[in-house]
Amino acid sequence: MAKPDRQTVNLSNYPDLVVVYLGMKARSFRGLRTLLAFGPRIQKSVEAKPDGLLLHENMVYSLLPPHLGMRQYWRDLDSLEAWTRSLPHLEWWKNFLKDPGGTGFWHEAYTMRGGMEAVYLNMAGEKVGFSAFAGATPARGPMFGARSRLDGGATAAPGVTEEEFYREDPAASR
């Protein structure tokens, strides 16, 4: 019997590599429509080859309930952040924060330099990733932005500020 072909990788050329897992879970029929509508938009943005995106892989976490996602490998945090703060991502994110369309969303990021961080939106009661064993805490103050969660307090202006996110919509209070 032949021995398995065992291989590994040398990541020394990627000292600032960031790996991001993302997931979107349908929480209603409307959420299923939202989830399926994102697929073509995401594919189009990947095909545009954003600077720093090394690899994009689609994933299925579950079929029932529908929970789809992706894994992305980025050259560094700066290129990932530059993409998240540009169109079309910035528009998607702002629209999602106004109305998640019946879905829950989460991401977890891991860096070669040893940082890890996560954020969960509309996932209350769901135990996904880190939140399954470490619990969840409000994303406020130094826990609001991904960079500050990764770098232990380092600041970079997020695409949507904490004040914008938590500001009450005047139309909603009427």
XYZ file of C-alpha atoms in Angstrom:
174
model
C 0.000 0.000 0.000
C 1.377 3.406 -1.012
C 1.943 6.045 1.635
C -0.197 9.183 1.379
C 1.302 12.159 -0.436
C 1.902 14.577 2.444
C 2.503 18.221 1.541
C 2.534 21.605 3.274
C 2.999 25.244 2.283
C 5.676 27.840 2.848
C 3.876 31.083 3.740
C 7.047 33.113 4.343
C 6.212 35.280 1.303
C 2.917 36.230 2.996
C 3.916 37.647 6.412
C 0.769 39.782 6.626
C -1.717 37.206 5.302
C -5.311 37.548 6.515
C -7.837 34.720 6.229
C -11.501 35.686 6.534
C -14.452 33.339 6.930
C -17.840 34.902 6.251
C -21.322 33.519 6.616
C -24.878 34.599 5.910
C -27.815 32.660 7.282
C -31.392 32.985 6.085
C -33.681 33.603 9.053
C -36.900 33.783 6.999
C -38.202 33.329 3.455
C -37.211 36.942 2.785
C -33.743 36.040 4.067
C -33.484 33.241 1.530
C -34.106 35.750 -1.268
C -31.503 38.119 0.226
C -28.986 35.308 0.579
C -29.415 34.139 -3.019
C -29.289 37.697 -4.392
C -25.833 38.248 -2.893
C -24.229 35.353 -4.802
C -23.990 37.002 -8.232
C -22.899 40.327 -6.715
C -20.110 38.683 -4.759
C -19.010 36.669 -7.783
C -18.840 39.846 -9.881
C -16.716 41.593 -7.245
C -14.331 38.602 -7.078
C -14.030 38.563 -10.879
C -12.973 42.225 -10.704
C -9.825 40.947 -8.920
C -9.562 43.418 -6.038
C -5.982 44.297 -5.155
C -4.765 41.984 -2.420
C -7.375 39.224 -2.788
C -5.344 36.049 -3.262
C -8.147 33.471 -3.222
C -11.923 33.319 -2.783
C -13.763 30.070 -2.027
C -17.516 29.591 -1.636
C -18.787 27.385 1.187
C -22.028 25.816 2.373
C -22.385 25.658 6.153
C -25.875 24.142 6.036
C -28.765 23.680 3.633
C -31.489 23.688 6.292
C -31.589 26.372 7.380
C -29.738 27.935 4.441
C -26.360 29.168 5.695
C -23.838 30.028 2.980
C -20.440 31.606 3.164
C -16.972 32.050 1.822
C -13.345 31.943 2.789
C -11.014 34.599 1.476
C -7.252 34.961 1.640
C -5.952 38.546 1.558
C -2.344 39.695 1.156
C -2.693 41.991 4.160
C -5.173 43.841 6.339
C -4.603 47.129 4.485
C -5.771 45.673 1.151
C -8.758 43.954 2.798
C -9.769 47.199 4.509
C -9.268 49.214 1.320
C -11.688 46.876 -0.469
C -14.276 46.966 2.341
C -14.231 50.767 2.263
C -14.729 50.982 -1.504
C -17.653 50.289 -3.821
C -19.425 47.956 -4.143
C -18.682 46.556 -0.659
C -19.221 49.803 1.258
C -22.663 50.247 -0.309
C -23.604 46.604 0.450
C -22.490 46.993 4.048
C -24.355 50.264 4.652
C -27.524 48.848 3.082
C -27.227 45.638 5.096
C -26.850 47.587 8.332
C -30.054 49.503 7.529
C -31.964 46.319 6.654
C -30.422 42.828 6.892
C -33.232 41.461 4.726
C -34.142 38.553 6.980
C -30.588 37.282 7.362
C -27.893 37.020 9.972
C -24.261 37.682 9.084
C -20.903 36.962 10.672
C -17.220 37.002 9.880
C -14.060 35.804 11.566
C -10.564 36.944 10.590
C -7.211 35.331 11.352
C -3.815 36.917 10.668
C -0.329 35.492 10.253
C 0.788 37.884 12.973
C -1.450 36.074 15.434
C -4.553 38.252 15.619
C -8.077 36.891 15.511
C -11.380 38.758 15.565
C -15.050 38.298 14.789
C -18.332 40.132 14.446
C -21.880 38.752 14.458
C -24.968 40.657 13.241
C -28.483 39.314 13.785
C -27.005 36.042 15.019
C -28.354 36.305 18.586
C -28.909 32.864 20.006
C -26.827 31.263 17.232
C -23.601 29.669 18.332
C -21.202 30.110 15.421
C -17.414 30.045 15.496
C -15.810 31.863 18.420
C -19.192 32.804 19.861
C -19.978 29.107 20.443
C -17.318 28.838 23.150
C -16.189 32.376 23.992
C -19.600 34.024 24.091
C -20.524 37.279 22.416
C -20.153 40.816 23.692
C -21.533 44.098 22.313
C -19.452 45.531 19.453
C -18.857 48.942 21.006
C -15.847 51.097 21.789
C -12.589 49.249 21.056
C -14.614 46.171 20.075
C -16.458 48.041 17.285
C -13.969 47.896 14.394
C -12.141 44.866 13.016
C -8.714 46.540 13.108
C -9.030 47.510 16.757
C -10.206 43.978 17.622
C -7.196 42.551 15.760
C -4.566 45.028 16.895
C -5.717 45.419 20.478
C -6.832 49.017 20.323
C -5.256 50.254 17.080
C -7.637 52.587 15.317
C -8.585 52.996 11.683
C -11.737 54.689 10.531
C -14.315 51.968 9.777
C -16.528 52.182 6.699
C -19.465 52.813 9.032
C -18.665 54.538 12.314
C -19.993 53.407 15.660
C -22.021 56.621 15.898
C -23.606 56.000 12.483
C -24.361 52.379 13.320
C -25.986 53.015 16.683
C -27.699 56.293 15.750
C -31.444 55.901 15.957
C -33.203 56.407 12.655
C -35.433 59.485 13.077
C -38.024 57.907 10.765
C -38.233 54.878 13.043
C -39.144 56.990 16.077
C -42.192 58.560 14.400
